[in-house]
Coordinates of C-alpha atoms and ligand atoms in Angstrom, one line a residue:
X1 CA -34.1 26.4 -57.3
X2 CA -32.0 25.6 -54.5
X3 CA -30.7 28.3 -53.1
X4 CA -26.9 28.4 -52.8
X5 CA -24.2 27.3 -55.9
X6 CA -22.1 24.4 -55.3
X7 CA -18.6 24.2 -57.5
X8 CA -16.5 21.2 -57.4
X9 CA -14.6 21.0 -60.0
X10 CA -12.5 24.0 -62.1
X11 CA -13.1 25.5 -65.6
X12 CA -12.0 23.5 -68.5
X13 CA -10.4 25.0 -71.3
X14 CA -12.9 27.0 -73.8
X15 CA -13.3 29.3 -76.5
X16 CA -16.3 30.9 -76.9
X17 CA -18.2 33.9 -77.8
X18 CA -20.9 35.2 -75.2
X19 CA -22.4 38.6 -75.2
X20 CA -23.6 40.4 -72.0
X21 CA -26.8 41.4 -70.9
X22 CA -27.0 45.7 -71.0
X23 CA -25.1 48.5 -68.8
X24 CA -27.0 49.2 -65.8
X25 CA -25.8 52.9 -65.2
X26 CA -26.9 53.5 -68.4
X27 CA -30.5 51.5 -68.0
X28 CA -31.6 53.3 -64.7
X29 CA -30.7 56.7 -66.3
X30 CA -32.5 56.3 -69.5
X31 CA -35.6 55.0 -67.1
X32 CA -35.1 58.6 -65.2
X33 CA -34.8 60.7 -68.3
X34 CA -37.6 58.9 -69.9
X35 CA -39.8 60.0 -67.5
X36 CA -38.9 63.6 -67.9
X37 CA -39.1 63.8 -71.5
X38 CA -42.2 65.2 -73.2
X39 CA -44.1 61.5 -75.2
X40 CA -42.7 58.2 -76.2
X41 CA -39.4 56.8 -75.7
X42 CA -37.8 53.4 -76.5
X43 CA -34.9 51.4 -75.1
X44 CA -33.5 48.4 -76.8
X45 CA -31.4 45.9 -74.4
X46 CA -32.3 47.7 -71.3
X47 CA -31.3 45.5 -68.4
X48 CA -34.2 43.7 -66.4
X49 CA -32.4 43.3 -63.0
X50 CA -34.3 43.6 -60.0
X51 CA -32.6 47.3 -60.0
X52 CA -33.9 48.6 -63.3
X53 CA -37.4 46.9 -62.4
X54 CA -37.3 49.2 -59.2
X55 CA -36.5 51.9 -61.7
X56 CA -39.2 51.2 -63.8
X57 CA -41.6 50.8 -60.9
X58 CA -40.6 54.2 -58.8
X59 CA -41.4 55.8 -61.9
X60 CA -45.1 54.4 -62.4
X61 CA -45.6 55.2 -58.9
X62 CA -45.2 58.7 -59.4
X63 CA -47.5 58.4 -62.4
X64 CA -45.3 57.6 -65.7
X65 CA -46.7 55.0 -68.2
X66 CA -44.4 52.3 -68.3
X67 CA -44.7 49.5 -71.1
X68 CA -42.6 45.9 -71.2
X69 CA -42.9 44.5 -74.4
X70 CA -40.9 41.4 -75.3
X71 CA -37.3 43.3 -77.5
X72 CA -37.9 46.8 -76.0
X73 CA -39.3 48.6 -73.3
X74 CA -41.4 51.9 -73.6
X75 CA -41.9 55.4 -71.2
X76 CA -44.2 57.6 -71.6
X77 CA -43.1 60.6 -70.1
X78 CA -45.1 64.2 -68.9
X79 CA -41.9 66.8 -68.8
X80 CA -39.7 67.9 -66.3
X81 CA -41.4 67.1 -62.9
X82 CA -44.4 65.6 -64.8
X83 CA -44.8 63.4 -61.8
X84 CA -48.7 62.6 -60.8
X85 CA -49.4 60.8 -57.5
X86 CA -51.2 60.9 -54.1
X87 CA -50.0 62.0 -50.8
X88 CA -48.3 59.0 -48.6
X89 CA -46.3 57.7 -51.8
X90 CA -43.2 55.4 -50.8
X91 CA -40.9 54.6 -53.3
X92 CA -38.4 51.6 -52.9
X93 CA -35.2 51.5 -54.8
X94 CA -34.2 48.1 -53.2
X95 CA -30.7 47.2 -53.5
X96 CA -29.9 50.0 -56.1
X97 CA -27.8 53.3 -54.3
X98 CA -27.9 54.2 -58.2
X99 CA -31.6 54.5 -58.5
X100 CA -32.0 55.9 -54.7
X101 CA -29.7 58.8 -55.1
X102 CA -30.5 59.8 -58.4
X103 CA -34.4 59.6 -58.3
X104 CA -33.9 62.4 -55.4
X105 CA -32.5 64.7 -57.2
X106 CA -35.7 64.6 -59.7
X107 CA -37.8 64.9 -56.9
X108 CA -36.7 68.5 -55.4
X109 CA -39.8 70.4 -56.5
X110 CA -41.9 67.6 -55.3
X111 CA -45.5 69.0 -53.6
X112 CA -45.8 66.2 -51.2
X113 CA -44.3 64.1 -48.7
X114 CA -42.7 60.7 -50.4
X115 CA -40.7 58.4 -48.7
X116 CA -37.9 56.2 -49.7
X117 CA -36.8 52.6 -48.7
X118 CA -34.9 50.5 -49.8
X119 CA -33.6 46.8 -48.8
X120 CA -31.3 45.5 -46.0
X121 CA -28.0 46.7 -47.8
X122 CA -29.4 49.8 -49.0
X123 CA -30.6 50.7 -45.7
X124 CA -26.7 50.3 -44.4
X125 CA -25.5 53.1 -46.7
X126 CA -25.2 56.9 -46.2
X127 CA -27.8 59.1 -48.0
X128 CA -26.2 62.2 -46.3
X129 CA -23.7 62.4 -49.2
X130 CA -27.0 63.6 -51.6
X131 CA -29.5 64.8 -49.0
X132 CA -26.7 67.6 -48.4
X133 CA -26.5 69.0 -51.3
X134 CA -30.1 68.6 -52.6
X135 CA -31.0 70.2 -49.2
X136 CA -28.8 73.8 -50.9
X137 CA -31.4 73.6 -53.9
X138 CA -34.3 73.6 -51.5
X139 CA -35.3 70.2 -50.8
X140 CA -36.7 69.2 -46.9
X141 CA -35.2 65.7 -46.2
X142 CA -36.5 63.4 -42.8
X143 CA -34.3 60.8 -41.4
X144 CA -35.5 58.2 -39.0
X145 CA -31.8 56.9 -38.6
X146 CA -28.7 59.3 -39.2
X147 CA -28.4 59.6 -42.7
X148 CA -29.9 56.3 -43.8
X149 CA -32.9 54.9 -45.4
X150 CA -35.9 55.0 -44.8
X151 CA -36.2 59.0 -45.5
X152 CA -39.0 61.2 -46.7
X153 CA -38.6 64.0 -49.3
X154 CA -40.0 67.2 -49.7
X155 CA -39.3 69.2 -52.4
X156 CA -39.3 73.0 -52.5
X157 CA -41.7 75.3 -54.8
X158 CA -39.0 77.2 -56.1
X159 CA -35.5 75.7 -56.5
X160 CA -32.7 77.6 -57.5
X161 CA -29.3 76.7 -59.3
X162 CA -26.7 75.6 -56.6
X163 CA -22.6 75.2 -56.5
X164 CA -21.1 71.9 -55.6
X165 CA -17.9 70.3 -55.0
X166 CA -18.1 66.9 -55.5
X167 CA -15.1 65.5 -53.9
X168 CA -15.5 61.9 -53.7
X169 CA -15.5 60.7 -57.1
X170 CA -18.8 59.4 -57.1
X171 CA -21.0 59.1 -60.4
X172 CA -24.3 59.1 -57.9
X173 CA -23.6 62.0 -56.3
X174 CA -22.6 64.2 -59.1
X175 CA -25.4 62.3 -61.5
X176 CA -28.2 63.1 -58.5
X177 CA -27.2 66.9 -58.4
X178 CA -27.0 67.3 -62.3
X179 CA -31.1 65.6 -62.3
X180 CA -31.9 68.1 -59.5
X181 CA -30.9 70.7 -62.0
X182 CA -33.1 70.3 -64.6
X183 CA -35.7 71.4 -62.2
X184 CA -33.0 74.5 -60.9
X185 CA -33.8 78.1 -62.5
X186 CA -30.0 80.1 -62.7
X187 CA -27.1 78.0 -63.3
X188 CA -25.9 75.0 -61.2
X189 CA -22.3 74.4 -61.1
X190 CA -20.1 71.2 -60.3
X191 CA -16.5 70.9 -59.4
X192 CA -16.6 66.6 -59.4
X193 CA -13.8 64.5 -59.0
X194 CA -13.5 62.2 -61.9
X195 CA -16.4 59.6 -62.0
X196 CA -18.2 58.1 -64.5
X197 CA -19.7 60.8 -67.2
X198 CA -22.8 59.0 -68.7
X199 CA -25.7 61.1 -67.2
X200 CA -23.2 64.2 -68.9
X201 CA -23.2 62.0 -72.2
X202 CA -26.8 62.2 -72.5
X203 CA -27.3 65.6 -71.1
X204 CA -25.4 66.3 -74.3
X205 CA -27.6 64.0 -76.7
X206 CA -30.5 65.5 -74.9
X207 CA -29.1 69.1 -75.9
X208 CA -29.9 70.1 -71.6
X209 CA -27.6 72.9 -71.9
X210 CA -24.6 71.5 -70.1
X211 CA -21.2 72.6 -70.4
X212 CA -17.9 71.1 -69.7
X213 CA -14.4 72.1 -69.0
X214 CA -11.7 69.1 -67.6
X215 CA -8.7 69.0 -65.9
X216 CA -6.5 66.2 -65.2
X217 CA -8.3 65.5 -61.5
X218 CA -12.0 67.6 -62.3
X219 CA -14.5 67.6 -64.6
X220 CA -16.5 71.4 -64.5
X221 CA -20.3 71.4 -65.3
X222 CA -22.0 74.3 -65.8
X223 CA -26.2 73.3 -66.5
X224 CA -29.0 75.1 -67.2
X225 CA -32.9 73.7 -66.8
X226 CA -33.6 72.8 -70.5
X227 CA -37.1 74.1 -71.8
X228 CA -38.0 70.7 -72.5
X229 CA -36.4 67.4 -73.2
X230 CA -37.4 65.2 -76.6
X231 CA -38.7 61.8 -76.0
X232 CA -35.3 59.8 -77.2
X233 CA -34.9 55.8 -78.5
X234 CA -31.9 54.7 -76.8
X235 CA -30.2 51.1 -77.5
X236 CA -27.8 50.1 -74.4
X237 CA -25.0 48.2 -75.4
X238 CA -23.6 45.3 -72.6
X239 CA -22.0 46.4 -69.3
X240 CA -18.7 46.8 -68.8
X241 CA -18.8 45.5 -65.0
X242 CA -21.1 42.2 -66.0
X243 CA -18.2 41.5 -68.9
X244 CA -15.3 41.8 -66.3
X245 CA -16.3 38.7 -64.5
X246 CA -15.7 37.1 -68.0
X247 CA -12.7 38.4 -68.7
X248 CA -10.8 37.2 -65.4
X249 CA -12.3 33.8 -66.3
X250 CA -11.1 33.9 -70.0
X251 CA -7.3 35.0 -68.3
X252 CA -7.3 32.9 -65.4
X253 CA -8.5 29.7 -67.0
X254 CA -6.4 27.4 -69.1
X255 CA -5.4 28.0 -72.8
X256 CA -8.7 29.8 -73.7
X257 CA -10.3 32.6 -75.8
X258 CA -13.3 34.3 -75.2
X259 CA -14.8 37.3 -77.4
X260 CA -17.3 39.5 -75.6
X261 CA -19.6 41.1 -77.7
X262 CA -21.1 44.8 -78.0
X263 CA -19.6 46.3 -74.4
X264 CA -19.6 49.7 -73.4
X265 CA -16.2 50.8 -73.0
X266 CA -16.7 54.1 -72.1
X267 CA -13.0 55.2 -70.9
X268 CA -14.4 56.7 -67.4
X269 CA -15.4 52.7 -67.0
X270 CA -12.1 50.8 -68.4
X271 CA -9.6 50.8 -66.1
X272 CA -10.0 47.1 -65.1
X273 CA -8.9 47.0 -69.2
X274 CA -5.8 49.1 -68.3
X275 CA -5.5 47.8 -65.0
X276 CA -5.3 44.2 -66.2
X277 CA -3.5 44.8 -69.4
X278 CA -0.9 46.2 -66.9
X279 CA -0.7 43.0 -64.7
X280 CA 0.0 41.0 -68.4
X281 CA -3.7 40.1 -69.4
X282 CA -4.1 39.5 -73.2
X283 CA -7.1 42.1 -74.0
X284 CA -8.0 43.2 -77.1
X285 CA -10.8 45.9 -77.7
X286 CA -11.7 45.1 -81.8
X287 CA -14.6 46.5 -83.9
X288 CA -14.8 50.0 -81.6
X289 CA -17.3 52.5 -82.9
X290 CA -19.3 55.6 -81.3
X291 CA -22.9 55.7 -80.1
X292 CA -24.5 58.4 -79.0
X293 CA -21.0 59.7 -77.5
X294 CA -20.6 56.5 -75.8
X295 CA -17.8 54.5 -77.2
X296 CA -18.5 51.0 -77.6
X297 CA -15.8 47.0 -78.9
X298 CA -16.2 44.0 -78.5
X299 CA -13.4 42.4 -76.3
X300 CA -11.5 39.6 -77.0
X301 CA -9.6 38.1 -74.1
X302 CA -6.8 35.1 -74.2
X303 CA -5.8 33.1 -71.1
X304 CA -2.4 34.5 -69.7
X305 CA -0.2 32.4 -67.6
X306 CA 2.5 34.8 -66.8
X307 CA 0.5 37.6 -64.3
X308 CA 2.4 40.2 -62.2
X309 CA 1.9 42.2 -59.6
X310 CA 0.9 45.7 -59.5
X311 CA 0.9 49.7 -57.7
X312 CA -2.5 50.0 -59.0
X313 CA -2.4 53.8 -60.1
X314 CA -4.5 55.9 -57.5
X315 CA -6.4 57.5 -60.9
X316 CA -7.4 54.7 -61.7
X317 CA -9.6 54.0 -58.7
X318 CA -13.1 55.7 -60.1
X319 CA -12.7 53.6 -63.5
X320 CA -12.4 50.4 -61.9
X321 CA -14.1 51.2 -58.8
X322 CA -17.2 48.1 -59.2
X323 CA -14.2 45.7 -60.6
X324 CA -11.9 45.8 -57.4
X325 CA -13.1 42.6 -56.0
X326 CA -12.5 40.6 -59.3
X327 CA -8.9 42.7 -59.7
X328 CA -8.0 41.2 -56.5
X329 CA -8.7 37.9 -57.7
X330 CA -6.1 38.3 -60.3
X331 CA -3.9 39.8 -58.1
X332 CA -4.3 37.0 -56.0
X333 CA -2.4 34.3 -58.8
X334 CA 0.0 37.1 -59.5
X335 CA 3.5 37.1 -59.0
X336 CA 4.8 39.9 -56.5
X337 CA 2.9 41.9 -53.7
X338 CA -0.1 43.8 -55.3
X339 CA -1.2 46.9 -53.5
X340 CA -4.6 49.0 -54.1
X341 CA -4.5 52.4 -52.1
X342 CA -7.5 55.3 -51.3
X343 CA -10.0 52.5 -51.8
X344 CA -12.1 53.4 -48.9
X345 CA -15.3 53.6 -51.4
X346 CA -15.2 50.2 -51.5
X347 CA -16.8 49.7 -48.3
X348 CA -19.6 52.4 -49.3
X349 CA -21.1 49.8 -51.4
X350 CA -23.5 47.3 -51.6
X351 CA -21.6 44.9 -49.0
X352 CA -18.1 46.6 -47.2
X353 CA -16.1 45.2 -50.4
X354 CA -12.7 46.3 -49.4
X355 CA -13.5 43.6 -46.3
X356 CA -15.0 41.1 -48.1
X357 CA -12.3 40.9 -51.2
X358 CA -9.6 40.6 -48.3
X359 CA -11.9 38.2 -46.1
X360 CA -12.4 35.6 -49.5
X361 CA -8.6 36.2 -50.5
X362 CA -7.4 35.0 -47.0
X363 CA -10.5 32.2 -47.1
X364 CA -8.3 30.7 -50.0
X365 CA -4.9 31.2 -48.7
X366 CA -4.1 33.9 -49.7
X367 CA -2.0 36.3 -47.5
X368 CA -3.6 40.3 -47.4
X369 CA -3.0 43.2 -45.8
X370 CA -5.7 45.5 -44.9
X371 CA -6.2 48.6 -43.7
X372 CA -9.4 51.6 -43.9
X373 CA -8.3 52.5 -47.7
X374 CA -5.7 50.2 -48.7
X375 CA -4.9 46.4 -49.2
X376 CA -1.6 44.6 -50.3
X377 CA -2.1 41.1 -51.6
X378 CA 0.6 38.8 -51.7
X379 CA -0.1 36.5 -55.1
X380 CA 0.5 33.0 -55.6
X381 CA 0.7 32.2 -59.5
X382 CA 1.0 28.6 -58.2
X383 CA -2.0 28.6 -56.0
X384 CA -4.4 25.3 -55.5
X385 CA -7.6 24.9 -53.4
X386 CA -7.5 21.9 -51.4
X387 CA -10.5 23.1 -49.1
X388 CA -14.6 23.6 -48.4
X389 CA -14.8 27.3 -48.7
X390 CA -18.4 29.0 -47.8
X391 CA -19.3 32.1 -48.8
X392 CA -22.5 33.3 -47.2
X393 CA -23.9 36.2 -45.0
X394 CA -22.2 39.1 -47.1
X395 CA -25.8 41.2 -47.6
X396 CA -26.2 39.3 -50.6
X397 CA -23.7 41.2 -52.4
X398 CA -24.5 40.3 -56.8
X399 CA -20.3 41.2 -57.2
X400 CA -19.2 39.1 -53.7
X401 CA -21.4 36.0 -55.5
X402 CA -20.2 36.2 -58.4
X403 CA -16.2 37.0 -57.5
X404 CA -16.5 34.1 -55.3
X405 CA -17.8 32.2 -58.4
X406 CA -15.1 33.0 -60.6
X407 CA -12.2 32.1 -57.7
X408 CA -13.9 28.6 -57.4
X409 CA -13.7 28.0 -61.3
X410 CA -10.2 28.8 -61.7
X411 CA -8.8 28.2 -58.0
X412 CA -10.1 25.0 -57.3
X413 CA -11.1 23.8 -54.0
X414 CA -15.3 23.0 -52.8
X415 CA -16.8 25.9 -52.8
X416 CA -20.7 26.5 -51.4
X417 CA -21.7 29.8 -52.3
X418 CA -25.3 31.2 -50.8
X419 CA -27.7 33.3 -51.9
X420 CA -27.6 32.7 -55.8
X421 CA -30.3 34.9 -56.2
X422 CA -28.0 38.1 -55.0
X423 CA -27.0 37.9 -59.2
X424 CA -30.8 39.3 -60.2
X425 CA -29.7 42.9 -59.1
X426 CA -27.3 42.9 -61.6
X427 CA -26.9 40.5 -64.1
X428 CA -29.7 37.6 -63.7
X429 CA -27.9 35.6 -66.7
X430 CA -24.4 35.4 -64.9
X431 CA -24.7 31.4 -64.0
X432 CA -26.9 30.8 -67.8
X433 CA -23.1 32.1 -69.6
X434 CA -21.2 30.6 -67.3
X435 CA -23.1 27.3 -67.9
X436 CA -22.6 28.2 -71.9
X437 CA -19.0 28.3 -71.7
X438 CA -19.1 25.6 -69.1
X439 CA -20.3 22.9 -72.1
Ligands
S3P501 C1 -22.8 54.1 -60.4 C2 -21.8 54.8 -59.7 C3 -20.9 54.1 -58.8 C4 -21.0 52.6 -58.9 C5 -22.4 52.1 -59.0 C6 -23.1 52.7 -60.2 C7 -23.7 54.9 -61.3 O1 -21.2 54.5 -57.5 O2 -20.3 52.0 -57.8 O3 -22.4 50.7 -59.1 O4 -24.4 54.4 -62.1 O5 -23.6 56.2 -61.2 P1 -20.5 55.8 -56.9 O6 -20.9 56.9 -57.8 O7 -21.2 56.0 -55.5 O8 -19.1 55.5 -56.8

């Protein structure tokens, strides 16, 4: 397979009807809580991206039987801090910040030494936003380089229920402390900016004693270390940030339709929906029903030809915040000056995003204006591709590949885009639908 993706030539109109593969916040979590539930649990749809394999391997590392079978995927888990496994155990959670940060907080009462690594992009980003707070429920942490991988954990005999303020808006930090709970005795506590609530979700479906109060900017959780937690089937529906791709494909291409099936559109996850609908994108959400407390459509999306410019709403941010980089394509062939504020995040990820969206716009033309947290983008609804663009050394970003993909189908222009393999951390079939709607 060679190993870069060459585009020529744009999309021609379609109308299709794909579905995605599953939701990979919700995949690594049900792999976590698996393993601390007492016997046999199920998923159906579970992602198998390099990320959730890392999952699923960290966990029979410290002991869990894991089985693969062709439609579903079983755990067999031992309890609460179940874990079995020998001294020296290194764990590698690869390109996944997800499954590093919340496999840490399960590991606070561990009785030996483990280190954690992860790959080149991994190793770039800051583990001091968990290590501090699971340090306040007891946990030793070791860093070879300031607050980055690799690290070693040691976990305390007795932990004890902690108070956090979660100020960031981050799903991984809140998600680590709330799994670092279940091993806490008292009450643990989080004030959390808004982020997304699916480890709360299945706390609840778990019936793990968690309450929750909201206000407009916080959500409050109060938790308490459940006696035990049920084995639980679990079927994931598609992801959200794999289908958004899709959907600025459907509405920047020509006079087409596209109907995404089975997405999870949780509303702490939709604001590229609101975010788009606001710019003039034809979205529909159709057929929406509840599982499980997570709310799930199937979208149906229509090419728009008439796309404006927006103030992207600041709380908005943690709903869209994996989308950005395909928002600014769209802001990119709108009409008027876009601009995206307290964005900073965005170059906590797997790649600095904020740069690289800004980088990719100017690449084709298009004029930015970027700053630590911000970044105005001056749209050209007329906008052609005349040029070779290349698109390589960005850490093997999966959402910088396949951005750049979806800018060389409806831009125009050559494009050589390296590293095709970056899409197996996320969503391995990207280029197979793409082909599909392609023909
Ligand atoms: C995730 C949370 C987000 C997101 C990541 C997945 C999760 O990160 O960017 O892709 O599953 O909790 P932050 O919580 O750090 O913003």
């Amino acid at each position: 397979m060679s190993k870069f993706l060459l585009i020529k030539k744009k999309i021609l109109k379609f109308n299709k009807r794909i579905s995605v593969s599953g939701d990979k916040s919700l995949s690594i979590r049900w792999v976590l809580l698996a393993s601390q539930a007492i016997g046999k649990s199920k998923s159906y749809n579970l992602l198998m991206s390099e990320d959730v394999l890392a999952a699923l391997e960290s966990i029979k590392k410290l002991g869990i039987k894991v089985k693969v079978h062709k439609n579903y995927c079983e755990i067999h888990g031992n309890g609460i801090n179940g874990f079995k496994y020998k001294k020296n155990l290194i764990l590698n959670a690869k390109n996944s910040g997800t499954l590093g940060r919340l496999i840490l907080g399960m590991l606070v009462k561990s009785p030996h030494k483990i280190k954690l690594i992860g790959d080149k992009s991994l190793s770039k980003r800051d583990f001091s936003r968990v290590t501090i707070p699971l340090e306040k429920f007891g946990a030793n942490f070791n860093y070879k380089k300031k607050n980055r991988l690799p690290l070693t954990i040691l976990g305390s005999p007795s932990v004890k229920g902690i108070k956090y303020l979660e100020s960031k808006g981050s799903a991984q930090c809140k998600s680590s402390v709330m799994f670092a709970a279940l091993n806490a005795s008292g009450t643990t506590s989080i004030k959390a900016k808004k982020s997304r609530n699916h480890s709360e979700l299945l706390f609840k479906y778990l019936k793990i004693p968690i309450r929750i109060t909201k206000t407009k900017k916080y959500d409050f959780l109060n938790i308490k270390r459940p006696k035990k937690i049920k084995a639980f089937n679990y079927k994931i529906p598609g992801d959200i940030s794999s289908s958004a791709f899709f959907i600025v494909l459907t509405i920047l291409a020509n006079n087409s339709k596209l109907l995404i099936k089975n997405v999870n559109i949780n509303p702490s996850r939709t604001g590229i929906i609101i975010i788009l609908k606001k710019m003039g994108a034809k979205i529909l959400l159709k057929n929406k029903r509840n599982y499980r407390g997570e709310k799930i459509s199937d979208i149906l999306i229509k090419s728009s030809n008439k796309l404006k410019s927006i103030n992207c709403p600041t709380e908005l941010n943690s709903s869209a915040i994996d989308e950005f980089l395909i928002i600014f394509l769209v802001a990119a062939k709108a009409k008027g000056i876009s601009y995206f504020k307290d964005v900073s995040e965005l170059n906590q990820k797997e790649s600095p995003r904020l740069n690289w969206g800004s980088k990719i716009l100017n690449m084709m033309g298009v004029k930015t204006e970027l700053t630590k947290d911000s970044i105005r983008i001056y749209g050209q609804p007329n906008l052609k591709i005349k040029k070779l663009i290349t698109i390589k050394n960005y850490l093997k970003d999966h959402r910088v590949f396949m951005m750049s993909t979806i800018a060389a189908l409806t831009c125009g222009g050559k494009w050589i885009i390296h590293d095709k393999d970056s899409i197996n951390t996320s969503f391995p079939s990207f280029l197979k639908i793409i082909n599909e709607i392609r023909n």
